[in-house]
C-alpha cells in the first residue's frame, strides 16, 4: 500500500512550528508494518491544497491529511476536500450537536464560527474525535482513501490509534506488523556505537533484524526493528539481540523505549522513598526543569537553587566565603557544596552542577571544566569533565545538563559516575 502524509498550515510550511505530527504518524505506521511513500507540506492556500489533494489521490492508495479542520478562516481542509472529490459541503447535524454539547459541558459560549467544523463533504464518513471539536473524516478522492485528522497532537494521537490505523490495516489486508526496540544512550557518538554493534544484525535468524541510529545531541537513539505477523513471536526473537545491545553499549544506555533519563532517575528515587534537591550555575536551572516537569516529580523533587556566581551559591548554602569563588574549583569544594545542600534543603539526595569559569584551556575548543557532585548522608561522588565544543553555548549547556543527569543516574544504579566518553 502506497501511503502519503499531507500536513497543512502556513506555520508548518514557514518553520514557525516544528512538525512533530508528521514524525509521529510515520513512526506509528511503521510500527504496524505500513510504510510512508510520500510526505507533503502545504500552506493555507486553496489552489495549492487542491493541487496537493488531487496529486495524492492519483498516485497513492491512502492519504492521511493533518490539520486544517478548525473553526477559523485559514482552516480549509473540509472545503478543499469537497472540491477535490467533486461533492458539496453539508452540515452534519450529529457533529454539530457534539460540538454544542462539549461547549455546554464546560459552560463556554460557542462562537458561530464553530459550526464550520460540522461542515463535511457530502460523501464523507465521520472519524470520531472523542476529546475535541474538530471532526475527522474519511473520503475518497481520485483512487485513494483520504483520512482527515486534526492538528492538535493529543487529538491526532487518539484518532490515529483508534480509527485511522485500524482502517488502513483492514484495507491493506496484510497481517505484517513491526516491532521496534529503542535504546537511548549518552556519551557515545553514532560512529562509535555503530562499531560497538558491528555484526549485531547477523545474530538474528535470517538476518531479519534491522539496526538503525538517530542522533539528537546529547543523546543517541539506537533502534532494532523486526517485522512479522505475531507480536509475541517478534518479542521473543528480539530478546537475545536486545540483551547483546545492552551488553555492548553497557553503562551508556540511559533509558529504553518510551522511558526518559529523568523518568528513570525519579522512578529510582521514588522506590527509595527519597527526595532530591539540585544546585546549578552553568546549566541555568535546566537540570531542575527536566526533573520538576516530570509527572513523578511531585513526591521526589524538593528544591532547585540556581545562581550565576559561586559567591551566590556560597550564600545560599551557608558555605564559607571563598569556598566556590576563590580561584579554581576543587573536588573538596564541590563535595562541601553537595553536603551543604543536604543540610539546607533537608533532602536525602543532592546534585550539584557547577562550572569552573577560571579554568578554560581553550575556549574555542571546549567548555569550562564542569563539576558534578551527588551526595547522600553516607556518600559523595564527584565527576569533572570538559565537553568538546561542537557548537554554541546552548549546545554545551544541553550536554552539561545531560551529563549532570547521567551522573545522578549512574550513582543511583551503582555504576561508575565518571567513565570515559566521546564528548569530553
mmCIF file of C-alpha atoms in Angstrom:
data_model
loop_
_atom_site.group_PDB
_atom_site.id
_atom_site.type_symbol
_atom_site.label_atom_id
_atom_site.label_comp_id
_atom_site.label_asym_id
_atom_site.label_seq_id
_atom_site.Cartn_x
_atom_site.Cartn_y
_atom_site.Cartn_z
ATOM 1 C CA UNK A 1 0.000 0.000 0.000
ATOM 2 C CA UNK A 2 1.342 3.395 -1.014
ATOM 3 C CA UNK A 3 0.648 5.952 1.701
ATOM 4 C CA UNK A 4 1.117 9.708 1.687
ATOM 5 C CA UNK A 5 1.004 12.131 4.606
ATOM 6 C CA UNK A 6 -0.077 15.702 3.881
ATOM 7 C CA UNK A 7 0.467 18.263 6.642
ATOM 8 C CA UNK A 8 -1.223 21.623 6.209
ATOM 9 C CA UNK A 9 -0.659 25.083 7.655
ATOM 10 C CA UNK A 10 1.403 28.191 6.995
ATOM 11 C CA UNK A 11 3.039 27.810 10.417
ATOM 12 C CA UNK A 12 4.358 24.372 9.394
ATOM 13 C CA UNK A 13 5.432 25.451 5.917
ATOM 14 C CA UNK A 14 7.362 28.508 7.180
ATOM 15 C CA UNK A 15 9.047 26.608 10.018
ATOM 16 C CA UNK A 16 7.436 28.639 12.800
ATOM 17 C CA UNK A 17 6.044 25.398 14.210
ATOM 18 C CA UNK A 18 8.113 22.205 14.261
ATOM 19 C CA UNK A 19 6.153 19.468 12.517
ATOM 20 C CA UNK A 20 6.205 16.727 15.153
ATOM 21 C CA UNK A 21 2.877 15.335 13.896
ATOM 22 C CA UNK A 22 4.467 14.025 10.700
ATOM 23 C CA UNK A 23 7.127 12.069 12.579
ATOM 24 C CA UNK A 24 4.522 10.669 14.978
ATOM 25 C CA UNK A 25 2.234 9.485 12.172
ATOM 26 C CA UNK A 26 5.105 7.982 10.186
ATOM 27 C CA UNK A 27 6.536 6.206 13.222
ATOM 28 C CA UNK A 28 3.166 4.754 14.251
ATOM 29 C CA UNK A 29 2.550 3.468 10.720
ATOM 30 C CA UNK A 30 5.992 1.876 10.603
ATOM 31 C CA UNK A 31 5.293 0.063 13.872
ATOM 32 C CA UNK A 32 2.362 -1.757 12.274
ATOM 33 C CA UNK A 33 4.194 -2.539 9.055
ATOM 34 C CA UNK A 34 2.864 0.330 6.928
ATOM 35 C CA UNK A 35 5.473 2.477 5.193
ATOM 36 C CA UNK A 36 5.068 6.058 4.008
ATOM 37 C CA UNK A 37 5.910 6.689 0.342
ATOM 38 C CA UNK A 38 5.490 10.495 0.260
ATOM 39 C CA UNK A 39 5.351 13.386 2.721
ATOM 40 C CA UNK A 40 3.925 16.739 1.634
ATOM 41 C CA UNK A 41 3.668 20.065 3.467
ATOM 42 C CA UNK A 42 1.190 22.622 2.146
ATOM 43 C CA UNK A 43 0.329 26.132 3.314
ATOM 44 C CA UNK A 44 -3.139 27.582 3.869
ATOM 45 C CA UNK A 45 -3.796 28.299 0.205
ATOM 46 C CA UNK A 46 -6.792 26.959 -1.698
ATOM 47 C CA UNK A 47 -5.077 26.382 -5.031
ATOM 48 C CA UNK A 48 -2.015 24.575 -3.659
ATOM 49 C CA UNK A 49 -4.160 22.483 -1.300
ATOM 50 C CA UNK A 50 -6.386 21.413 -4.176
ATOM 51 C CA UNK A 51 -3.364 20.516 -6.297
ATOM 52 C CA UNK A 52 -1.845 18.508 -3.416
ATOM 53 C CA UNK A 53 -5.084 16.585 -2.766
ATOM 54 C CA UNK A 54 -5.602 15.754 -6.437
ATOM 55 C CA UNK A 55 -1.974 14.668 -6.959
ATOM 56 C CA UNK A 56 -2.071 12.468 -3.854
ATOM 57 C CA UNK A 57 -5.395 10.981 -4.930
ATOM 58 C CA UNK A 58 -3.937 9.988 -8.294
ATOM 59 C CA UNK A 59 -0.675 8.409 -7.136
ATOM 60 C CA UNK A 60 -1.399 6.768 -3.792
ATOM 61 C CA UNK A 61 -3.704 4.248 -2.158
ATOM 62 C CA UNK A 62 -4.204 6.052 1.148
ATOM 63 C CA UNK A 63 -3.561 9.621 2.289
ATOM 64 C CA UNK A 64 -3.525 10.979 5.844
ATOM 65 C CA UNK A 65 -4.177 14.733 5.933
ATOM 66 C CA UNK A 66 -3.255 16.506 9.153
ATOM 67 C CA UNK A 67 -4.528 19.969 10.066
ATOM 68 C CA UNK A 68 -6.994 22.494 8.703
ATOM 69 C CA UNK A 69 -10.132 21.228 10.489
ATOM 70 C CA UNK A 70 -10.586 24.130 12.907
ATOM 71 C CA UNK A 71 -13.128 26.978 13.031
ATOM 72 C CA UNK A 72 -11.008 29.813 11.603
ATOM 73 C CA UNK A 73 -10.785 31.248 8.079
ATOM 74 C CA UNK A 74 -7.429 29.595 7.400
ATOM 75 C CA UNK A 75 -8.800 26.094 8.161
ATOM 76 C CA UNK A 76 -9.545 24.902 4.637
ATOM 77 C CA UNK A 77 -9.375 21.104 4.643
ATOM 78 C CA UNK A 78 -13.125 20.356 4.506
ATOM 79 C CA UNK A 79 -13.773 22.927 1.780
ATOM 80 C CA UNK A 80 -10.911 21.800 -0.467
ATOM 81 C CA UNK A 81 -11.570 18.105 0.170
ATOM 82 C CA UNK A 82 -15.153 18.545 -1.048
ATOM 83 C CA UNK A 83 -13.941 20.368 -4.144
ATOM 84 C CA UNK A 84 -11.326 17.701 -4.907
ATOM 85 C CA UNK A 85 -13.935 14.954 -4.509
ATOM 86 C CA UNK A 86 -16.483 16.861 -6.608
ATOM 87 C CA UNK A 87 -19.169 16.988 -3.891
ATOM 88 C CA UNK A 88 -20.886 19.656 -1.822
ATOM 89 C CA UNK A 89 -20.230 20.639 1.773
ATOM 90 C CA UNK A 90 -23.181 19.755 4.003
ATOM 91 C CA UNK A 91 -23.900 20.425 7.670
ATOM 92 C CA UNK A 92 -23.606 17.267 9.738
ATOM 93 C CA UNK A 93 -26.258 17.719 12.422
ATOM 94 C CA UNK A 94 -24.875 14.895 14.545
ATOM 95 C CA UNK A 95 -21.436 16.507 14.795
ATOM 96 C CA UNK A 96 -22.934 19.937 15.402
ATOM 97 C CA UNK A 97 -24.781 18.503 18.402
ATOM 98 C CA UNK A 98 -21.485 17.036 19.645
ATOM 99 C CA UNK A 99 -19.803 20.444 19.430
ATOM 100 C CA UNK A 100 -22.682 22.211 21.212
ATOM 101 C CA UNK A 101 -22.727 19.592 23.972
ATOM 102 C CA UNK A 102 -18.983 19.999 24.516
ATOM 103 C CA UNK A 103 -19.341 23.767 24.962
ATOM 104 C CA UNK A 104 -22.268 23.281 27.371
ATOM 105 C CA UNK A 105 -20.272 20.777 29.420
ATOM 106 C CA UNK A 106 -17.551 23.341 30.073
ATOM 107 C CA UNK A 107 -20.023 26.224 30.437
ATOM 108 C CA UNK A 108 -18.487 28.089 27.490
ATOM 109 C CA UNK A 109 -20.111 30.339 24.902
ATOM 110 C CA UNK A 110 -19.938 28.750 21.453
ATOM 111 C CA UNK A 111 -18.911 31.243 18.793
ATOM 112 C CA UNK A 112 -20.816 30.959 15.480
ATOM 113 C CA UNK A 113 -17.666 30.057 13.538
ATOM 114 C CA UNK A 114 -17.504 26.719 15.370
ATOM 115 C CA UNK A 115 -20.393 25.499 13.184
ATOM 116 C CA UNK A 116 -17.815 25.376 10.396
ATOM 117 C CA UNK A 117 -16.317 22.270 11.993
ATOM 118 C CA UNK A 118 -19.576 20.384 11.338
ATOM 119 C CA UNK A 119 -19.476 21.150 7.589
ATOM 120 C CA UNK A 120 -18.296 17.990 5.833
ATOM 121 C CA UNK A 121 -18.108 16.746 2.240
ATOM 122 C CA UNK A 122 -21.404 15.056 1.385
ATOM 123 C CA UNK A 123 -19.826 11.612 0.846
ATOM 124 C CA UNK A 124 -17.543 11.743 3.910
ATOM 125 C CA UNK A 125 -17.651 9.221 6.731
ATOM 126 C CA UNK A 126 -17.015 10.617 10.213
ATOM 127 C CA UNK A 127 -13.854 9.607 12.086
ATOM 128 C CA UNK A 128 -14.575 10.197 15.764
ATOM 129 C CA UNK A 129 -12.690 12.762 17.826
ATOM 130 C CA UNK A 130 -13.612 11.950 21.445
ATOM 131 C CA UNK A 131 -11.825 14.911 23.044
ATOM 132 C CA UNK A 132 -12.143 17.796 20.578
ATOM 133 C CA UNK A 133 -14.492 19.716 18.316
ATOM 134 C CA UNK A 134 -12.643 19.085 15.043
ATOM 135 C CA UNK A 135 -14.393 16.311 13.144
ATOM 136 C CA UNK A 136 -12.173 13.791 11.402
ATOM 137 C CA UNK A 137 -13.479 12.111 8.282
ATOM 138 C CA UNK A 138 -12.715 9.582 5.562
ATOM 139 C CA UNK A 139 -13.289 10.497 1.919
ATOM 140 C CA UNK A 140 -12.393 9.073 -1.487
ATOM 141 C CA UNK A 141 -10.521 11.458 -3.785
ATOM 142 C CA UNK A 142 -9.377 10.007 -7.093
ATOM 143 C CA UNK A 143 -8.227 6.436 -6.429
ATOM 144 C CA UNK A 144 -7.162 6.988 -2.829
ATOM 145 C CA UNK A 145 -8.879 6.894 0.548
ATOM 146 C CA UNK A 146 -8.200 10.119 2.454
ATOM 147 C CA UNK A 147 -8.201 10.295 6.260
ATOM 148 C CA UNK A 148 -8.522 13.846 7.613
ATOM 149 C CA UNK A 149 -7.177 14.417 11.135
ATOM 150 C CA UNK A 150 -6.886 17.451 13.464
ATOM 151 C CA UNK A 151 -3.597 19.235 14.039
ATOM 152 C CA UNK A 152 -3.864 19.163 17.845
ATOM 153 C CA UNK A 153 -1.354 16.413 18.765
ATOM 154 C CA UNK A 154 -3.406 14.793 21.540
ATOM 155 C CA UNK A 155 -6.486 14.581 19.309
ATOM 156 C CA UNK A 156 -4.419 13.264 16.400
ATOM 157 C CA UNK A 157 -2.803 10.554 18.532
ATOM 158 C CA UNK A 158 -6.136 9.207 19.775
ATOM 159 C CA UNK A 159 -7.723 9.290 16.330
ATOM 160 C CA UNK A 160 -4.740 7.635 14.689
ATOM 161 C CA UNK A 161 -4.654 4.717 17.148
ATOM 162 C CA UNK A 162 -8.398 4.153 17.473
ATOM 163 C CA UNK A 163 -9.637 4.861 13.965
ATOM 164 C CA UNK A 164 -7.155 5.556 11.197
ATOM 165 C CA UNK A 165 -4.614 2.764 11.645
ATOM 166 C CA UNK A 166 -7.267 0.028 12.073
ATOM 167 C CA UNK A 167 -8.925 1.225 8.839
ATOM 168 C CA UNK A 168 -5.609 1.211 6.994
ATOM 169 C CA UNK A 169 -4.745 -2.292 8.217
ATOM 170 C CA UNK A 170 -8.163 -3.582 7.182
ATOM 171 C CA UNK A 171 -7.737 -2.000 3.756
ATOM 172 C CA UNK A 172 -4.192 -3.296 3.251
ATOM 173 C CA UNK A 173 -5.138 -6.868 4.136
ATOM 174 C CA UNK A 174 -1.640 -7.505 5.456
ATOM 175 C CA UNK A 175 -1.045 -9.180 8.815
ATOM 176 C CA UNK A 176 2.525 -7.858 8.953
ATOM 177 C CA UNK A 177 3.458 -5.719 11.926
ATOM 178 C CA UNK A 178 6.703 -4.153 13.012
ATOM 179 C CA UNK A 179 8.302 -4.262 16.448
ATOM 180 C CA UNK A 180 10.825 -1.557 17.273
ATOM 181 C CA UNK A 181 13.094 -1.639 20.312
ATOM 182 C CA UNK A 182 14.810 1.641 21.196
ATOM 183 C CA UNK A 183 17.851 2.329 23.386
ATOM 184 C CA UNK A 184 18.738 5.883 24.445
ATOM 185 C CA UNK A 185 22.379 6.497 25.296
ATOM 186 C CA UNK A 186 24.609 9.372 26.372
ATOM 187 C CA UNK A 187 28.356 9.536 25.872
ATOM 188 C CA UNK A 188 28.627 7.592 22.607
ATOM 189 C CA UNK A 189 28.859 9.104 19.147
ATOM 190 C CA UNK A 190 26.998 7.465 16.273
ATOM 191 C CA UNK A 191 30.113 6.015 14.626
ATOM 192 C CA UNK A 192 31.356 4.602 17.937
ATOM 193 C CA UNK A 193 28.006 2.947 18.677
ATOM 194 C CA UNK A 194 27.921 1.538 15.151
ATOM 195 C CA UNK A 195 31.349 -0.039 15.609
ATOM 196 C CA UNK A 196 30.387 -1.474 19.005
ATOM 197 C CA UNK A 197 27.325 -3.101 17.448
ATOM 198 C CA UNK A 198 29.090 -4.435 14.353
ATOM 199 C CA UNK A 199 27.554 -7.747 13.285
ATOM 200 C CA UNK A 200 24.529 -7.418 15.569
ATOM 201 C CA UNK A 201 22.070 -7.909 12.678
ATOM 202 C CA UNK A 202 23.688 -11.233 11.832
ATOM 203 C CA UNK A 203 22.757 -12.634 15.247
ATOM 204 C CA UNK A 204 19.090 -12.801 14.235
ATOM 205 C CA UNK A 205 17.743 -15.797 12.270
ATOM 206 C CA UNK A 206 17.639 -14.959 8.550
ATOM 207 C CA UNK A 207 19.193 -11.557 9.386
ATOM 208 C CA UNK A 208 15.663 -10.272 9.975
ATOM 209 C CA UNK A 209 16.607 -7.511 12.421
ATOM 210 C CA UNK A 210 17.399 -4.062 11.083
ATOM 211 C CA UNK A 211 19.736 -1.808 13.104
ATOM 212 C CA UNK A 212 19.431 1.978 12.902
ATOM 213 C CA UNK A 213 20.591 5.134 14.663
ATOM 214 C CA UNK A 214 19.125 8.587 15.236
ATOM 215 C CA UNK A 215 21.400 11.194 16.762
ATOM 216 C CA UNK A 216 19.817 14.093 18.623
ATOM 217 C CA UNK A 217 22.594 15.517 20.757
ATOM 218 C CA UNK A 218 23.214 14.952 23.562
ATOM 219 C CA UNK A 219 21.518 11.565 23.219
ATOM 220 C CA UNK A 220 21.806 8.835 20.614
ATOM 221 C CA UNK A 221 18.878 6.553 19.825
ATOM 222 C CA UNK A 222 19.722 3.021 18.716
ATOM 223 C CA UNK A 223 16.860 1.090 17.129
ATOM 224 C CA UNK A 224 16.230 -2.558 16.414
ATOM 225 C CA UNK A 225 13.337 -3.276 14.019
ATOM 226 C CA UNK A 226 11.772 -6.605 13.129
ATOM 227 C CA UNK A 227 8.703 -7.444 11.035
ATOM 228 C CA UNK A 228 6.362 -10.389 11.218
ATOM 229 C CA UNK A 229 2.804 -11.500 11.897
ATOM 230 C CA UNK A 230 2.809 -12.437 15.595
ATOM 231 C CA UNK A 231 3.672 -9.760 18.212
ATOM 232 C CA UNK A 232 4.655 -12.342 20.829
ATOM 233 C CA UNK A 233 6.935 -14.137 18.375
ATOM 234 C CA UNK A 234 8.605 -10.853 17.382
ATOM 235 C CA UNK A 235 9.246 -10.007 21.038
ATOM 236 C CA UNK A 236 10.739 -13.472 21.629
ATOM 237 C CA UNK A 237 13.033 -13.203 18.604
ATOM 238 C CA UNK A 238 14.283 -9.778 19.660
ATOM 239 C CA UNK A 239 15.113 -10.730 23.258
ATOM 240 C CA UNK A 240 18.637 -12.142 22.666
ATOM 241 C CA UNK A 241 19.502 -9.241 20.333
ATOM 242 C CA UNK A 242 18.317 -6.721 22.938
ATOM 243 C CA UNK A 243 20.476 -8.437 25.567
ATOM 244 C CA UNK A 244 23.518 -8.215 23.290
ATOM 245 C CA UNK A 245 22.932 -4.497 22.675
ATOM 246 C CA UNK A 246 22.745 -3.894 26.445
ATOM 247 C CA UNK A 247 25.977 -5.822 26.879
ATOM 248 C CA UNK A 248 27.858 -3.896 24.183
ATOM 249 C CA UNK A 249 26.598 -0.382 24.947
ATOM 250 C CA UNK A 250 26.780 -1.051 28.664
ATOM 251 C CA UNK A 251 26.646 1.828 31.127
ATOM 252 C CA UNK A 252 25.997 4.366 28.369
ATOM 253 C CA UNK A 253 22.344 3.287 27.989
ATOM 254 C CA UNK A 254 20.292 5.805 29.963
ATOM 255 C CA UNK A 255 16.771 4.620 29.096
ATOM 256 C CA UNK A 256 14.815 2.333 26.782
ATOM 257 C CA UNK A 257 11.735 2.722 24.578
ATOM 258 C CA UNK A 258 9.443 5.484 25.909
ATOM 259 C CA UNK A 259 11.349 5.938 29.164
ATOM 260 C CA UNK A 260 13.441 9.075 29.633
ATOM 261 C CA UNK A 261 16.601 9.758 31.587
ATOM 262 C CA UNK A 262 14.738 11.964 34.068
ATOM 263 C CA UNK A 263 11.971 9.377 34.357
ATOM 264 C CA UNK A 264 14.494 6.646 35.214
ATOM 265 C CA UNK A 265 16.043 8.883 37.886
ATOM 266 C CA UNK A 266 12.756 9.865 39.507
ATOM 267 C CA UNK A 267 11.487 6.273 39.469
ATOM 268 C CA UNK A 268 14.644 5.143 41.299
ATOM 269 C CA UNK A 269 14.277 7.895 43.883
ATOM 270 C CA UNK A 270 10.589 7.092 44.316
ATOM 271 C CA UNK A 271 11.377 3.441 45.004
ATOM 272 C CA UNK A 272 13.817 4.560 47.675
ATOM 273 C CA UNK A 273 11.208 6.987 49.081
ATOM 274 C CA UNK A 274 13.898 9.623 48.739
ATOM 275 C CA UNK A 275 13.892 13.340 47.940
ATOM 276 C CA UNK A 276 16.230 15.359 45.729
ATOM 277 C CA UNK A 277 17.467 18.941 45.512
ATOM 278 C CA UNK A 278 19.602 20.426 42.732
ATOM 279 C CA UNK A 279 22.106 23.315 42.729
ATOM 280 C CA UNK A 280 23.220 24.777 39.363
ATOM 281 C CA UNK A 281 25.266 27.552 37.773
ATOM 282 C CA UNK A 282 26.298 26.934 34.126
ATOM 283 C CA UNK A 283 23.200 24.829 33.368
ATOM 284 C CA UNK A 284 20.915 27.689 34.425
ATOM 285 C CA UNK A 285 18.180 25.654 36.110
ATOM 286 C CA UNK A 286 17.679 23.264 33.211
ATOM 287 C CA UNK A 287 18.509 20.163 35.226
ATOM 288 C CA UNK A 288 15.853 21.112 37.760
ATOM 289 C CA UNK A 289 13.404 21.924 34.956
ATOM 290 C CA UNK A 290 13.864 18.489 33.355
ATOM 291 C CA UNK A 291 13.145 16.792 36.663
ATOM 292 C CA UNK A 292 10.434 19.060 38.040
ATOM 293 C CA UNK A 293 8.300 18.874 34.886
ATOM 294 C CA UNK A 294 8.039 15.088 35.034
ATOM 295 C CA UNK A 295 4.768 13.589 36.365
ATOM 296 C CA UNK A 296 6.670 11.592 39.024
ATOM 297 C CA UNK A 297 8.469 14.651 40.407
ATOM 298 C CA UNK A 298 5.827 15.797 42.884
ATOM 299 C CA UNK A 299 6.771 13.384 45.656
ATOM 300 C CA UNK A 300 10.515 13.429 44.926
ATOM 301 C CA UNK A 301 11.829 16.790 43.745
ATOM 302 C CA UNK A 302 12.247 19.192 46.675
ATOM 303 C CA UNK A 303 14.187 22.269 45.583
ATOM 304 C CA UNK A 304 16.256 23.808 42.804
ATOM 305 C CA UNK A 305 18.826 26.519 43.576
ATOM 306 C CA UNK A 306 20.139 28.476 40.593
ATOM 307 C CA UNK A 307 22.750 31.248 40.526
ATOM 308 C CA UNK A 308 25.443 32.523 38.172
ATOM 309 C CA UNK A 309 28.245 33.177 40.645
ATOM 310 C CA UNK A 310 29.971 30.909 43.126
ATOM 311 C CA UNK A 311 29.640 33.575 45.810
ATOM 312 C CA UNK A 312 25.848 33.446 45.474
ATOM 313 C CA UNK A 313 25.857 29.664 45.853
ATOM 314 C CA UNK A 314 28.017 30.085 48.958
ATOM 315 C CA UNK A 315 25.407 32.394 50.459
ATOM 316 C CA UNK A 316 22.525 30.079 49.565
ATOM 317 C CA UNK A 317 24.266 27.064 51.118
ATOM 318 C CA UNK A 318 25.804 28.828 54.139
ATOM 319 C CA UNK A 319 29.310 27.958 52.936
ATOM 320 C CA UNK A 320 32.414 29.846 53.995
ATOM 321 C CA UNK A 321 33.242 32.807 51.765
ATOM 322 C CA UNK A 322 35.720 31.714 49.091
ATOM 323 C CA UNK A 323 34.739 28.037 49.045
ATOM 324 C CA UNK A 324 33.455 28.320 45.482
ATOM 325 C CA UNK A 325 34.573 31.795 44.488
ATOM 326 C CA UNK A 326 38.268 31.986 45.376
ATOM 327 C CA UNK A 327 40.161 30.556 42.400
ATOM 328 C CA UNK A 328 39.607 27.264 40.565
ATOM 329 C CA UNK A 329 37.109 24.788 41.991
ATOM 330 C CA UNK A 330 38.416 21.730 43.780
ATOM 331 C CA UNK A 331 36.974 18.307 44.473
ATOM 332 C CA UNK A 332 36.767 19.169 48.171
ATOM 333 C CA UNK A 333 34.880 22.386 47.443
ATOM 334 C CA UNK A 334 32.229 20.720 45.338
ATOM 335 C CA UNK A 335 31.857 17.911 47.866
ATOM 336 C CA UNK A 336 31.332 20.549 50.567
ATOM 337 C CA UNK A 337 28.673 22.178 48.390
ATOM 338 C CA UNK A 338 26.828 18.883 47.927
ATOM 339 C CA UNK A 339 26.858 18.106 51.648
ATOM 340 C CA UNK A 340 25.707 21.643 52.458
ATOM 341 C CA UNK A 341 22.808 21.212 50.001
ATOM 342 C CA UNK A 342 21.585 18.224 52.002
ATOM 343 C CA UNK A 343 21.624 20.282 55.202
ATOM 344 C CA UNK A 344 19.927 23.359 53.747
ATOM 345 C CA UNK A 345 17.203 21.562 51.776
ATOM 346 C CA UNK A 346 16.676 18.556 54.093
ATOM 347 C CA UNK A 347 16.785 16.267 51.053
ATOM 348 C CA UNK A 348 18.068 12.702 51.054
ATOM 349 C CA UNK A 349 19.960 13.272 47.782
ATOM 350 C CA UNK A 350 21.670 16.351 46.359
ATOM 351 C CA UNK A 351 23.003 17.025 42.865
ATOM 352 C CA UNK A 352 25.364 19.987 42.438
ATOM 353 C CA UNK A 353 26.341 21.129 38.931
ATOM 354 C CA UNK A 354 28.939 23.934 38.779
ATOM 355 C CA UNK A 355 31.316 25.302 36.159
ATOM 356 C CA UNK A 356 34.870 26.456 36.783
ATOM 357 C CA UNK A 357 34.949 29.668 34.750
ATOM 358 C CA UNK A 358 38.597 30.388 35.645
ATOM 359 C CA UNK A 359 39.889 27.140 34.194
ATOM 360 C CA UNK A 360 39.344 27.104 30.403
ATOM 361 C CA UNK A 361 42.319 25.747 28.498
ATOM 362 C CA UNK A 362 40.975 26.649 25.042
ATOM 363 C CA UNK A 363 37.601 28.460 24.965
ATOM 364 C CA UNK A 364 37.257 27.831 21.221
ATOM 365 C CA UNK A 365 37.696 24.069 21.598
ATOM 366 C CA UNK A 366 35.975 23.064 24.813
ATOM 367 C CA UNK A 367 33.734 24.069 27.673
ATOM 368 C CA UNK A 368 34.698 25.282 31.119
ATOM 369 C CA UNK A 369 35.554 22.454 33.487
ATOM 370 C CA UNK A 370 32.200 21.098 34.610
ATOM 371 C CA UNK A 371 31.893 19.717 38.125
ATOM 372 C CA UNK A 372 29.112 17.435 39.328
ATOM 373 C CA UNK A 373 28.665 16.067 42.819
ATOM 374 C CA UNK A 374 26.000 13.691 44.123
ATOM 375 C CA UNK A 375 25.625 13.340 47.871
ATOM 376 C CA UNK A 376 23.668 11.318 50.380
ATOM 377 C CA UNK A 377 24.164 11.274 54.107
ATOM 378 C CA UNK A 378 26.691 8.463 53.711
ATOM 379 C CA UNK A 379 28.448 9.053 50.383
ATOM 380 C CA UNK A 380 29.597 11.751 47.954
ATOM 381 C CA UNK A 381 30.615 11.087 44.336
ATOM 382 C CA UNK A 382 32.265 13.631 42.015
ATOM 383 C CA UNK A 383 32.581 13.874 38.259
ATOM 384 C CA UNK A 384 34.527 16.520 36.355
ATOM 385 C CA UNK A 385 34.684 16.948 32.600
ATOM 386 C CA UNK A 386 35.330 19.424 29.835
ATOM 387 C CA UNK A 387 32.863 18.926 26.975
ATOM 388 C CA UNK A 388 34.167 19.320 23.453
ATOM 389 C CA UNK A 389 32.775 22.464 21.842
ATOM 390 C CA UNK A 390 30.673 21.018 18.998
ATOM 391 C CA UNK A 391 28.630 24.195 18.693
ATOM 392 C CA UNK A 392 27.485 27.271 20.582
ATOM 393 C CA UNK A 393 26.945 27.721 24.303
ATOM 394 C CA UNK A 394 23.392 26.354 24.125
ATOM 395 C CA UNK A 395 24.692 23.046 22.785
ATOM 396 C CA UNK A 396 27.288 22.978 25.543
ATOM 397 C CA UNK A 397 24.571 23.609 28.106
ATOM 398 C CA UNK A 398 22.499 20.753 26.684
ATOM 399 C CA UNK A 399 25.499 18.459 27.038
ATOM 400 C CA UNK A 400 26.169 19.667 30.577
ATOM 401 C CA UNK A 401 22.547 19.080 31.593
ATOM 402 C CA UNK A 402 22.682 15.552 30.211
ATOM 403 C CA UNK A 403 25.981 14.845 31.944
ATOM 404 C CA UNK A 404 24.597 16.036 35.277
ATOM 405 C CA UNK A 405 21.501 13.865 34.982
ATOM 406 C CA UNK A 406 23.577 10.934 33.740
ATOM 407 C CA UNK A 407 25.895 11.270 36.737
ATOM 408 C CA UNK A 408 22.914 11.035 39.075
ATOM 409 C CA UNK A 409 21.510 8.036 37.185
ATOM 410 C CA UNK A 410 24.815 6.237 37.429
ATOM 411 C CA UNK A 411 25.069 6.968 41.145
ATOM 412 C CA UNK A 412 21.563 5.618 41.791
ATOM 413 C CA UNK A 413 22.255 2.482 39.737
ATOM 414 C CA UNK A 414 25.564 1.761 41.451
ATOM 415 C CA UNK A 415 27.610 2.436 38.283
ATOM 416 C CA UNK A 416 30.858 4.413 37.964
ATOM 417 C CA UNK A 417 29.848 8.067 37.982
ATOM 418 C CA UNK A 418 32.811 9.025 35.813
ATOM 419 C CA UNK A 419 33.521 6.993 32.680
ATOM 420 C CA UNK A 420 35.455 7.987 29.552
ATOM 421 C CA UNK A 421 33.081 9.042 26.779
ATOM 422 C CA UNK A 422 33.142 10.510 23.274
ATOM 423 C CA UNK A 423 32.160 14.071 24.240
ATOM 424 C CA UNK A 424 34.883 15.089 26.657
#
